[in-house]
Coordinates of C-alpha atoms in Angstrom, one line a residue:
M76 CA 116.8 90.1 113.5
E77 CA 117.7 93.6 112.7
L78 CA 117.4 95.5 109.4
K79 CA 121.2 95.5 108.8
E80 CA 121.1 91.7 108.9
T81 CA 118.8 91.6 105.8
I82 CA 121.3 93.5 103.6
E83 CA 123.1 90.5 102.2
L84 CA 119.8 88.7 101.3
M85 CA 118.4 91.9 99.8
C86 CA 121.4 92.1 97.4
S87 CA 121.1 88.4 96.3
E88 CA 120.5 87.3 92.7
D89 CA 118.0 84.8 94.0
Y90 CA 114.5 86.2 94.2
K91 CA 113.6 83.9 97.1
E92 CA 116.4 85.3 99.2
R93 CA 115.3 88.9 98.3
F94 CA 111.7 87.8 99.2
V95 CA 112.8 86.6 102.6
A96 CA 114.7 89.9 103.2
E97 CA 111.7 91.9 102.2
Y98 CA 109.5 90.0 104.5
H99 CA 111.8 90.4 107.5
Q100 CA 112.3 94.1 106.8
V101 CA 108.5 94.7 106.7
K102 CA 108.1 92.6 109.9
I103 CA 110.8 94.5 111.7
R104 CA 109.2 97.8 110.8
Y105 CA 105.7 96.6 111.6
E106 CA 106.7 95.4 115.1
K107 CA 108.5 98.7 115.8
L108 CA 105.5 100.7 114.7
K109 CA 103.1 98.5 116.7
N110 CA 105.2 98.9 119.8
F111 CA 105.4 102.7 119.3
C112 CA 101.6 103.0 118.9
N113 CA 101.0 100.8 121.9
K114 CA 103.4 102.9 124.0
I115 CA 101.5 106.1 123.0
E116 CA 98.1 104.4 123.9
V117 CA 99.3 103.2 127.2
E118 CA 100.7 106.6 128.1
T119 CA 97.4 108.1 127.3
M120 CA 95.5 105.5 129.3
L121 CA 97.7 106.2 132.3
G122 CA 97.6 109.9 132.0
K123 CA 101.3 110.2 131.4
E124 CA 103.0 112.6 129.0
E125 CA 102.9 111.0 125.5
T126 CA 106.1 110.1 123.7
K127 CA 106.6 112.8 121.0
H128 CA 105.0 112.0 117.7
D129 CA 104.2 114.3 114.8
C130 CA 101.7 112.1 113.1
P131 CA 98.2 111.4 114.5
L132 CA 98.0 108.0 116.3
G133 CA 95.0 107.1 114.1
L134 CA 97.1 107.4 110.9
L135 CA 100.0 105.5 112.5
R136 CA 97.5 102.7 113.3
E137 CA 96.2 102.8 109.7
Q138 CA 99.7 102.3 108.5
Q139 CA 100.2 99.4 110.9
E140 CA 97.0 97.8 109.6
Y141 CA 98.2 97.9 106.0
M142 CA 101.6 96.7 106.9
G143 CA 100.0 93.8 108.7
L144 CA 97.9 93.0 105.6
Y145 CA 101.0 93.1 103.4
L146 CA 102.8 90.7 105.8
S147 CA 99.8 88.4 105.5
V148 CA 100.0 88.5 101.7
L149 CA 103.7 87.7 101.8
E150 CA 103.2 84.8 104.2
K151 CA 100.5 83.3 101.9
R152 CA 102.8 83.8 98.9
A153 CA 105.7 82.1 100.7
L154 CA 103.5 79.1 101.3
I155 CA 102.5 78.9 97.6
E156 CA 106.1 79.4 96.4
N157 CA 107.7 77.2 99.1
V158 CA 109.8 80.0 100.5
E159 CA 110.8 79.5 104.1
L160 CA 110.5 82.7 106.1

């Protein structure tokens, strides 16, 4: 799924559909950030030139950690509210 595929759900009057859209948006961004961080780490490990990034890797990983925690909260809430993600 891509971000643009969540637009219709995000504009829904139904909170459960907006909830699903929010979950997918965060998950998409989380996966992209994780892949970016992993790429930087692997480049460093292999002694290759790192992909350009303006923010320290540690801060990017911290952001990834909090995004992962937020996804976990959304997943638990979905179970409680019977929302299929």
